XYZ file of N, CA, C and O in Angstrom:
272
model
N -8.381 3.490 -0.087
C -8.377 1.940 0.857
C -6.996 1.774 1.378
O -5.722 2.147 0.776
N -6.970 1.020 2.374
C -5.318 0.661 3.216
C -5.159 -0.789 2.768
O -6.163 -1.596 2.802
N -4.232 -0.770 2.007
C -3.633 -2.296 2.114
C -1.962 -2.470 2.385
O -1.813 -1.772 3.468
N -1.356 -3.009 1.785
C 0.094 -3.245 2.210
C 0.930 -3.440 0.703
O 0.478 -4.190 0.020
N 2.418 -3.425 0.767
C 3.033 -3.319 -0.330
C 3.501 -5.035 -0.729
O 3.711 -5.024 -1.645
N 3.235 -5.519 0.162
C 3.186 -7.286 -0.089
C 1.858 -7.605 -0.491
O 1.773 -9.183 -0.681
N 0.508 -6.962 -0.676
C -0.567 -7.816 -1.042
C -0.007 -8.508 -2.718
O 0.364 -7.617 -3.579
N -0.455 -9.765 -2.533
C -0.503 -10.364 -4.218
C -1.522 -11.433 -3.832
O -1.867 -11.833 -2.911
N -1.043 -12.141 -5.086
C -2.326 -13.567 -5.099
C -1.628 -14.387 -4.839
O -0.427 -14.819 -5.235
N -1.917 -15.461 -4.289
C -1.492 -16.532 -3.471
C -2.161 -17.677 -2.644
O -2.949 -17.124 -2.074
N -1.697 -18.812 -2.318
C -2.184 -19.549 -1.765
C -1.325 -19.623 -0.284
O 0.078 -19.538 -0.582
N -1.951 -19.533 1.001
C -1.263 -19.836 2.277
C -0.578 -18.740 2.612
O 0.311 -18.654 3.268
N -1.335 -17.398 1.904
C -0.344 -15.972 2.513
C -1.391 -15.289 2.960
O -1.128 -13.900 3.232
N -2.676 -15.699 3.486
C -3.700 -15.222 4.412
C -4.188 -13.775 3.985
O -4.730 -13.513 2.956
N -3.889 -12.644 4.960
C -4.075 -11.396 4.530
C -3.592 -10.844 3.098
O -4.477 -9.822 2.508
N -2.731 -10.977 2.948
C -1.865 -10.971 1.627
C -2.604 -10.547 0.738
O -3.046 -10.119 -0.534
N -3.785 -11.921 0.304
C -4.407 -12.375 -0.962
C -5.627 -11.592 -0.868
O -6.200 -11.173 -1.764
N -6.360 -11.470 0.713
C -7.117 -11.032 0.719
C -6.983 -9.428 0.240
O -8.271 -8.786 -0.254
N -6.395 -8.553 0.573
C -5.844 -7.249 0.368
C -5.732 -7.162 -1.175
O -6.435 -6.212 -1.654
N -5.139 -7.969 -1.899
C -4.968 -7.701 -3.027
C -6.141 -7.849 -3.663
O -6.352 -7.225 -5.012
N -6.959 -9.193 -3.575
C -8.655 -9.001 -4.066
C -9.366 -7.750 -3.752
O -10.029 -7.666 -4.686
N -8.974 -7.490 -2.430
C -9.883 -5.796 -1.982
C -9.495 -4.932 -3.081
O -10.175 -4.075 -3.560
N -8.163 -5.092 -3.315
C -7.473 -3.880 -4.380
C -8.047 -3.906 -5.306
O -8.624 -3.036 -6.410
N -7.927 -5.389 -6.113
C -8.838 -5.380 -7.756
C -10.104 -5.237 -7.806
O -10.590 -4.916 -8.716
N -11.018 -5.161 -6.765
C -12.431 -5.114 -6.693
C -12.476 -3.496 -6.870
O -13.403 -3.194 -7.285
N -11.577 -2.893 -5.895
C -11.618 -1.578 -5.837
C -11.850 -0.599 -7.330
O -12.204 -0.088 -7.507
N -10.205 -1.301 -7.696
C -10.006 -0.969 -9.109
C -11.278 -0.829 -10.302
O -11.477 -0.049 -11.323
N -12.016 -2.081 -10.013
C -12.791 -2.696 -11.000
C -14.435 -1.711 -10.939
O -15.101 -1.583 -11.879
N -14.340 -1.329 -9.627
C -15.544 -0.405 -9.383
C -15.854 0.853 -10.038
O -14.545 1.201 -10.630
N -16.514 1.362 -10.427
C -16.965 2.694 -10.964
C -16.393 4.147 -10.289
O -16.682 5.307 -10.158
N -16.009 3.575 -8.780
C -15.972 4.651 -7.982
C -14.708 4.908 -7.729
O -13.776 3.796 -7.556
N -13.850 6.401 -7.937
C -12.561 6.285 -7.928
C -12.024 6.240 -6.458
O -12.932 6.472 -5.653
N -11.003 5.421 -6.466
C -10.153 5.226 -5.226
C -9.055 5.287 -5.157
O -8.310 5.052 -6.039
N -8.313 5.720 -3.856
C -6.703 5.383 -3.842
C -6.860 4.297 -3.337
O -7.250 4.152 -2.334
N -5.272 3.517 -3.189
C -5.181 2.405 -3.024
C -3.800 2.708 -2.110
O -2.700 2.976 -2.686
N -3.639 3.210 -0.694
C -2.459 3.287 -0.159
C -1.741 1.810 0.531
O -2.145 1.202 1.347
N -0.643 1.649 -0.177
C 0.317 -0.027 0.201
C 1.363 0.456 0.868
O 2.604 0.748 0.627
N 0.850 0.232 2.145
C 1.849 0.873 3.202
C 3.167 -0.146 3.269
O 2.621 -1.312 3.375
N 4.343 0.175 3.985
C 5.197 -1.206 4.159
C 5.142 -1.364 5.630
O 5.622 -2.825 5.555
N 4.765 -0.724 6.627
C 4.849 -1.462 7.943
C 3.436 -0.304 8.524
O 3.291 0.708 8.452
N 3.159 -1.529 9.266
C 1.909 -0.694 10.333
C 1.776 -0.941 11.649
O 3.288 -2.150 12.064
N 1.849 0.141 12.506
C 1.938 0.007 13.991
C 1.454 -1.604 14.791
O 2.316 -2.188 15.525
N 0.481 -2.223 14.079
C -0.025 -3.508 14.570
C 1.423 -4.123 14.647
O 0.974 -5.270 15.279
N 2.205 -4.388 13.577
C 3.333 -5.350 13.235
C 3.943 -5.242 14.722
O 4.543 -6.333 14.711
N 3.857 -4.069 15.374
C 4.675 -4.248 16.335
C 4.011 -4.428 17.891
O 4.722 -4.741 19.145
N 2.570 -4.981 17.906
C 2.124 -5.768 19.178
C 2.696 -6.418 19.989
O 2.854 -6.398 21.043
N 3.762 -7.590 19.431
C 4.410 -8.404 19.994
C 5.512 -7.376 21.068
O 6.209 -8.254 21.819
N 6.064 -6.422 20.586
C 6.989 -5.456 21.589
C 6.337 -4.898 22.794
O 7.125 -4.271 23.707
N 4.902 -4.895 22.731
C 4.285 -3.984 23.757
C 4.525 -4.181 25.236
O 5.027 -3.859 25.936
N 4.206 -5.703 25.354
C 4.502 -6.205 26.914
C 6.224 -5.988 27.290
O 6.544 -5.305 28.190
N 7.257 -6.533 26.515
C 8.694 -6.033 27.027
C 8.531 -4.752 27.072
O 9.407 -3.985 27.654
N 8.128 -3.732 26.468
C 8.275 -2.338 26.239
C 7.466 -1.856 27.822
O 8.176 -1.138 28.625
N 6.725 -2.245 28.182
C 5.935 -2.381 29.455
C 6.520 -2.796 30.634
O 6.923 -2.120 31.290
N 7.133 -3.860 30.658
C 8.278 -4.342 31.672
C 9.732 -3.563 31.639
O 10.866 -4.077 32.347
N 10.094 -2.569 30.725
C 11.001 -1.856 30.733
C 12.350 -2.465 30.207
O 13.665 -1.761 30.102
N 12.201 -3.062 28.660
C 13.160 -3.827 28.331
C 14.042 -2.691 27.300
O 13.355 -2.136 26.680
N 15.048 -2.520 27.419
C 15.806 -1.446 26.916
C 15.890 -1.770 25.629
O 15.568 -0.978 24.403
N 15.814 -3.213 24.921
C 16.459 -3.384 23.840
C 14.444 -3.194 22.839
O 14.661 -2.699 22.002
N 13.622 -3.708 23.585
C 12.502 -3.396 22.600
C 12.206 -1.761 22.648
O 11.423 -1.708 21.634
N 12.732 -0.888 23.845
C 12.174 0.450 23.495
C 13.146 0.689 22.324
O 12.500 1.784 22.031
N 14.125 0.257 22.291
C 14.974 0.855 21.237
C 14.049 0.849 19.500
O 14.446 1.214 18.415
N 13.441 -0.566 19.521
C 12.727 -0.492 18.527
C 11.662 0.416 18.106
O 11.267 0.898 17.152
N 10.924 0.892 19.413
C 10.234 1.901 19.294
C 10.860 3.307 19.182
O 10.372 4.198 17.998
N 11.866 3.837 19.773
C 12.467 4.755 19.647
C 13.998 4.538 19.727
O 15.103 4.396 20.298
N 14.566 4.662 18.093
C 16.090 4.105 18.045
C 17.108 5.011 18.823
O 18.074 4.427 18.647
N 16.638 6.205 18.676
C 17.970 7.123 19.312
C 17.554 6.925 20.592
O 18.535 7.837 21.593
N 17.093 6.033 21.406
C 16.856 6.420 22.724
C 18.247 5.588 23.576
O 18.713 4.441 22.515
N 18.446 5.470 24.413
C 19.832 4.826 24.953
C 19.290 3.555 25.905
O 18.187 3.622 25.978
C-alpha cells in the first residue's frame, strides 16, 4: 500500500487522515500487507510543469538540480 510519511490522525488535514485510516484498516485485516510511507511523490511537482514547459531555468533546476 502506498501512503505518505505525514499520514496521521487529525482534523482539517485532508488526505493525511484518509491515508492513516487506510493504513490502520490494512493492519487490522488478516491479509499480509506492506505499507510504503514515501516522503515525496512526483505529483507534488505538478505546479512546476507549466514553468518547465515555458523554459523557466529555476523550475528546471527543481527537476534536475545539477542543470545550469
